[in-house]
């Protein structure tokens, strides 16, 4: 079975056709190259990655991806968005998954230091580090930019991300213990999509009321985009992750192979149909909520851009073996 999985990972596997729901080309900010250069500078100020090659690759995909996430946002807001995504991605790469599984106690301490900062304490319990210094910079800049409610919502999602990284590391060596229900509940937190969505209200200058936030079309749109982001990331990164970590990764294709007792190609086909259905739901809710004006329309357009940026990532070289 392992040889069959490796063979499939090198071959063309069925991928979702999302052109009907999210057709490209996707709008990009005029600041895309500026974002990429800023990302590289920020990673040199806070060296979160261990090589110049990794720095260049992460700066490039983040700069170009953020330019498509909020194409109408201001330059400084896009810099802040990029830095947040750089931090989350670098933290996951450095401390999550296999590294966290080998030393879960250390991962718990590192996450505890980050939660200490998020809670408003001046210094992490274990003392400063490159990651906590960078997080302190991010939190200070968001406090200046966000309303109090926006800041609380954003930091709540950051805590969810950190818990998701810990959860993923805990199950890294035994992904067969995870049910589809577990996976669907946790995957949005490990792909960081709800945190990215929360920044939209900060960067685009709107804020939903609690009544608007509780509307069924809003909840359906946010859930559909969150699902779509995690699932297409699983499909795009499957070959790279299985080449590094082995065939039974904690991902949608692996869960579907176990659930349906099918091969990898059929799992990709099932996953692609799941992605296409969620994209159709998201597109329909975007049309519905965009019919009027005000925060609901602004939110729908922000979610459209967020979804488009994750779709754009599918064919990026970061995910090639």
GROMACS .gro file of N, CA, C and O in nm, residues 237-295:
model
  236
  237UNK      N    1  -0.114   1.982  -0.044
  237UNK     CA    2   0.009   1.950   0.029
  237UNK      C    3   0.028   1.801   0.051
  237UNK      O    4   0.130   1.760   0.108
  238UNK      N    5  -0.064   1.717   0.005
  238UNK     CA    6  -0.059   1.575   0.038
  238UNK      C    7   0.070   1.509  -0.009
  238UNK      O    8   0.136   1.437   0.068
  239UNK      N    9   0.109   1.532  -0.133
  239UNK     CA   10   0.229   1.466  -0.186
  239UNK      C   11   0.352   1.506  -0.107
  239UNK      O   12   0.436   1.422  -0.072
  240UNK      N   13   0.365   1.635  -0.076
  240UNK     CA   14   0.482   1.682  -0.002
  240UNK      C   15   0.484   1.625   0.138
  240UNK      O   16   0.589   1.580   0.187
  241UNK      N   17   0.369   1.624   0.206
  241UNK     CA   18   0.366   1.578   0.344
  241UNK      C   19   0.387   1.428   0.354
  241UNK      O   20   0.454   1.380   0.447
  242UNK      N   21   0.332   1.350   0.262
  242UNK     CA   22   0.353   1.206   0.269
  242UNK      C   23   0.496   1.169   0.232
  242UNK      O   24   0.550   1.072   0.283
  243UNK      N   25   0.558   1.246   0.144
  243UNK     CA   26   0.699   1.221   0.112
  243UNK      C   27   0.787   1.243   0.233
  243UNK      O   28   0.889   1.177   0.252
  244UNK      N   29   0.746   1.335   0.321
  244UNK     CA   30   0.825   1.369   0.441
  244UNK      C   31   0.787   1.284   0.561
  244UNK      O   32   0.872   1.236   0.635
  245UNK      N   33   0.655   1.266   0.584
  245UNK     CA   34   0.607   1.209   0.710
  245UNK      C   35   0.549   1.069   0.698
  245UNK      O   36   0.512   1.009   0.798
  246UNK      N   37   0.537   1.016   0.575
  246UNK     CA   38   0.476   0.885   0.560
  246UNK      C   39   0.333   0.895   0.508
  246UNK      O   40   0.274   1.003   0.503
  247UNK      N   41   0.275   0.781   0.470
  247UNK     CA   42   0.150   0.782   0.395
  247UNK      C   43   0.027   0.818   0.474
  247UNK      O   44  -0.070   0.868   0.418
  248UNK      N   45   0.027   0.795   0.608
  248UNK     CA   46  -0.097   0.814   0.682
  248UNK      C   47  -0.094   0.944   0.760
  248UNK      O   48  -0.090   0.947   0.883
  249UNK      N   49  -0.092   1.053   0.688
  249UNK     CA   50  -0.092   1.184   0.752
  249UNK      C   51  -0.232   1.216   0.805
  249UNK      O   52  -0.331   1.154   0.766
  250UNK      N   53  -0.238   1.313   0.894
  250UNK     CA   54  -0.366   1.360   0.946
  250UNK      C   55  -0.424   1.458   0.845
  250UNK      O   56  -0.406   1.579   0.854
  251UNK      N   57  -0.492   1.405   0.743
  251UNK     CA   58  -0.543   1.488   0.635
  251UNK      C   59  -0.670   1.425   0.579
  251UNK      O   60  -0.701   1.307   0.606
  252UNK      N   61  -0.743   1.502   0.502
  252UNK     CA   62  -0.869   1.456   0.447
  252UNK      C   63  -0.855   1.330   0.361
  252UNK      O   64  -0.933   1.236   0.378
  253UNK      N   65  -0.759   1.322   0.267
  253UNK     CA   66  -0.748   1.198   0.188
  253UNK      C   67  -0.725   1.074   0.274
  253UNK      O   68  -0.786   0.968   0.250
  254UNK      N   69  -0.641   1.084   0.376
  254UNK     CA   70  -0.615   0.968   0.462
  254UNK      C   71  -0.741   0.926   0.538
  254UNK      O   72  -0.771   0.806   0.551
  255UNK      N   73  -0.815   1.025   0.588
  255UNK     CA   74  -0.939   0.993   0.658
  255UNK      C   75  -1.040   0.927   0.566
  255UNK      O   76  -1.108   0.830   0.604
  256UNK      N   77  -1.050   0.976   0.443
  256UNK     CA   78  -1.145   0.919   0.349
  256UNK      C   79  -1.105   0.778   0.306
  256UNK      O   80  -1.191   0.691   0.288
  257UNK      N   81  -0.975   0.752   0.289
  257UNK     CA   82  -0.931   0.616   0.256
  257UNK      C   83  -0.972   0.518   0.366
  257UNK      O   84  -1.018   0.407   0.338
  258UNK      N   85  -0.955   0.560   0.492
  258UNK     CA   86  -0.992   0.473   0.603
  258UNK      C   87  -1.143   0.460   0.615
  258UNK      O   88  -1.195   0.349   0.633
  259UNK      N   89  -1.215   0.570   0.601
  259UNK     CA   90  -1.359   0.569   0.619
  259UNK      C   91  -1.430   0.487   0.511
  259UNK      O   92  -1.527   0.415   0.540
  260UNK      N   93  -1.382   0.499   0.385
  260UNK     CA   94  -1.449   0.433   0.273
  260UNK      C   95  -1.375   0.309   0.223
  260UNK      O   96  -1.419   0.247   0.126
  261UNK      N   97  -1.263   0.276   0.289
  261UNK     CA   98  -1.183   0.161   0.248
  261UNK      C   99  -1.153   0.167   0.097
  261UNK      O  100  -1.177   0.072   0.022
  262UNK      N  101  -1.101   0.282   0.056
  262UNK     CA  102  -1.076   0.305  -0.087
  262UNK      C  103  -0.930   0.341  -0.109
  262UNK      O  104  -0.855   0.363  -0.014
  263UNK      N  105  -0.889   0.347  -0.236
  263UNK     CA  106  -0.751   0.385  -0.265
  263UNK      C  107  -0.738   0.537  -0.270
  263UNK      O  108  -0.836   0.611  -0.253
  264UNK      N  109  -0.615   0.583  -0.290
  264UNK     CA  110  -0.588   0.726  -0.283
  264UNK      C  111  -0.659   0.804  -0.392
  264UNK      O  112  -0.712   0.913  -0.368
  265UNK      N  113  -0.663   0.748  -0.512
  265UNK     CA  114  -0.729   0.819  -0.622
  265UNK      C  115  -0.877   0.842  -0.593
  265UNK      O  116  -0.930   0.951  -0.615
  266UNK      N  117  -0.944   0.740  -0.540
  266UNK     CA  118  -1.085   0.755  -0.506
  266UNK      C  119  -1.102   0.853  -0.391
  266UNK      O  120  -1.198   0.933  -0.389
  267UNK      N  121  -1.009   0.851  -0.294
  267UNK     CA  122  -1.017   0.946  -0.183
  267UNK      C  123  -1.005   1.090  -0.235
  267UNK      O  124  -1.077   1.179  -0.189
  268UNK      N  125  -0.914   1.113  -0.328
  268UNK     CA  126  -0.901   1.246  -0.387
  268UNK      C  127  -1.027   1.284  -0.463
  268UNK      O  128  -1.069   1.400  -0.460
  269UNK      N  129  -1.087   1.188  -0.528
  269UNK     CA  130  -1.210   1.216  -0.602
  269UNK      C  131  -1.323   1.255  -0.506
  269UNK      O  132  -1.396   1.352  -0.529
  270UNK      N  133  -1.335   1.181  -0.397
  270UNK     CA  134  -1.436   1.214  -0.296
  270UNK      C  135  -1.409   1.351  -0.234
  270UNK      O  136  -1.500   1.432  -0.215
  271UNK      N  137  -1.282   1.376  -0.200
  271UNK     CA  138  -1.245   1.504  -0.139
  271UNK      C  139  -1.271   1.619  -0.234
  271UNK      O  140  -1.316   1.727  -0.194
  272UNK      N  141  -1.244   1.599  -0.361
  272UNK     CA  142  -1.266   1.705  -0.460
  272UNK      C  143  -1.414   1.739  -0.469
  272UNK      O  144  -1.451   1.857  -0.477
  273UNK      N  145  -1.500   1.638  -0.465
  273UNK     CA  146  -1.645   1.666  -0.468
  273UNK      C  147  -1.688   1.740  -0.342
  273UNK      O  148  -1.774   1.830  -0.348
  274UNK      N  149  -1.630   1.703  -0.228
  274UNK     CA  150  -1.660   1.776  -0.104
  274UNK      C  151  -1.622   1.923  -0.117
  274UNK      O  152  -1.698   2.013  -0.079
  275UNK      N  153  -1.503   1.949  -0.173
  275UNK     CA  154  -1.457   2.088  -0.192
  275UNK      C  155  -1.551   2.163  -0.286
  275UNK      O  156  -1.586   2.280  -0.260
  276UNK      N  157  -1.589   2.100  -0.394
  276UNK     CA  158  -1.675   2.166  -0.493
  276UNK      C  159  -1.810   2.202  -0.432
  276UNK      O  160  -1.863   2.312  -0.458
  277UNK      N  161  -1.864   2.113  -0.348
  277UNK     CA  162  -1.994   2.143  -0.286
  277UNK      C  163  -1.982   2.258  -0.186
  277UNK      O  164  -2.070   2.344  -0.179
  278UNK      N  165  -1.874   2.260  -0.109
  278UNK     CA  166  -1.856   2.371  -0.014
  278UNK      C  167  -1.834   2.503  -0.088
  278UNK      O  168  -1.879   2.608  -0.044
  279UNK      N  169  -1.762   2.497  -0.199
  279UNK     CA  170  -1.740   2.618  -0.279
  279UNK      C  171  -1.873   2.670  -0.334
  279UNK      O  172  -1.895   2.792  -0.339
  280UNK      N  173  -1.960   2.579  -0.375
  280UNK     CA  174  -2.091   2.621  -0.426
  280UNK      C  175  -2.174   2.688  -0.317
  280UNK      O  176  -2.240   2.790  -0.341
  281UNK      N  177  -2.170   2.633  -0.195
  281UNK     CA  178  -2.242   2.695  -0.083
  281UNK      C  179  -2.186   2.834  -0.055
  281UNK      O  180  -2.260   2.932  -0.039
  282UNK      N  181  -2.053   2.845  -0.050
  282UNK     CA  182  -1.990   2.975  -0.022
  282UNK      C  183  -2.027   3.077  -0.128
  282UNK      O  184  -2.063   3.191  -0.095
  283UNK      N  185  -2.020   3.037  -0.255
  283UNK     CA  186  -2.050   3.130  -0.363
  283UNK      C  187  -2.194   3.178  -0.356
  283UNK      O  188  -2.224   3.297  -0.378
  284UNK      N  189  -2.288   3.088  -0.324
  284UNK     CA  190  -2.429   3.126  -0.314
  284UNK      C  191  -2.453   3.224  -0.200
  284UNK      O  192  -2.527   3.322  -0.214
  285UNK      N  193  -2.390   3.200  -0.086
  285UNK     CA  194  -2.408   3.291   0.028
  285UNK      C  195  -2.342   3.426   0.001
  285UNK      O  196  -2.390   3.530   0.046
  286UNK      N  197  -2.231   3.427  -0.073
  286UNK     CA  198  -2.166   3.554  -0.108
  286UNK      C  199  -2.260   3.638  -0.194
  286UNK      O  200  -2.277   3.759  -0.171
  287UNK      N  201  -2.323   3.576  -0.292
  287UNK     CA  202  -2.419   3.648  -0.376
  287UNK      C  203  -2.534   3.701  -0.292
  287UNK      O  204  -2.577   3.816  -0.305
  288UNK      N  205  -2.588   3.618  -0.203
  288UNK     CA  206  -2.701   3.656  -0.119
  288UNK      C  207  -2.665   3.775  -0.030
  288UNK      O  208  -2.741   3.873  -0.021
  289UNK      N  209  -2.551   3.769   0.037
  289UNK     CA  210  -2.515   3.874   0.132
  289UNK      C  211  -2.464   4.001   0.064
  289UNK      O  212  -2.466   4.108   0.125
  290UNK      N  213  -2.419   3.988  -0.060
  290UNK     CA  214  -2.369   4.105  -0.133
  290UNK      C  215  -2.480   4.185  -0.199
  290UNK      O  216  -2.453   4.291  -0.258
  291UNK      N  217  -2.604   4.137  -0.190
  291UNK     CA  218  -2.714   4.205  -0.259
  291UNK      C  219  -2.740   4.344  -0.203
  291UNK      O  220  -2.784   4.434  -0.275
  292UNK      N  221  -2.715   4.364  -0.075
  292UNK     CA  222  -2.737   4.495  -0.015
  292UNK      C  223  -2.608   4.573   0.001
  292UNK      O  224  -2.510   4.550  -0.071
  293UNK      N  225  -2.607   4.664   0.098
  293UNK     CA  226  -2.489   4.742   0.128
  293UNK      C  227  -2.458   4.730   0.277
  293UNK      O  228  -2.537   4.676   0.353
  294UNK      N  229  -2.345   4.782   0.316
  294UNK     CA  230  -2.310   4.784   0.457
  294UNK      C  231  -2.223   4.667   0.498
  294UNK      O  232  -2.165   4.597   0.413
  295UNK      N  233  -2.213   4.640   0.629
  295UNK     CA  234  -2.119   4.539   0.680
  295UNK      C  235  -2.141   4.399   0.625
  295UNK      O  236  -2.045   4.326   0.603
   0.00000   0.00000   0.00000
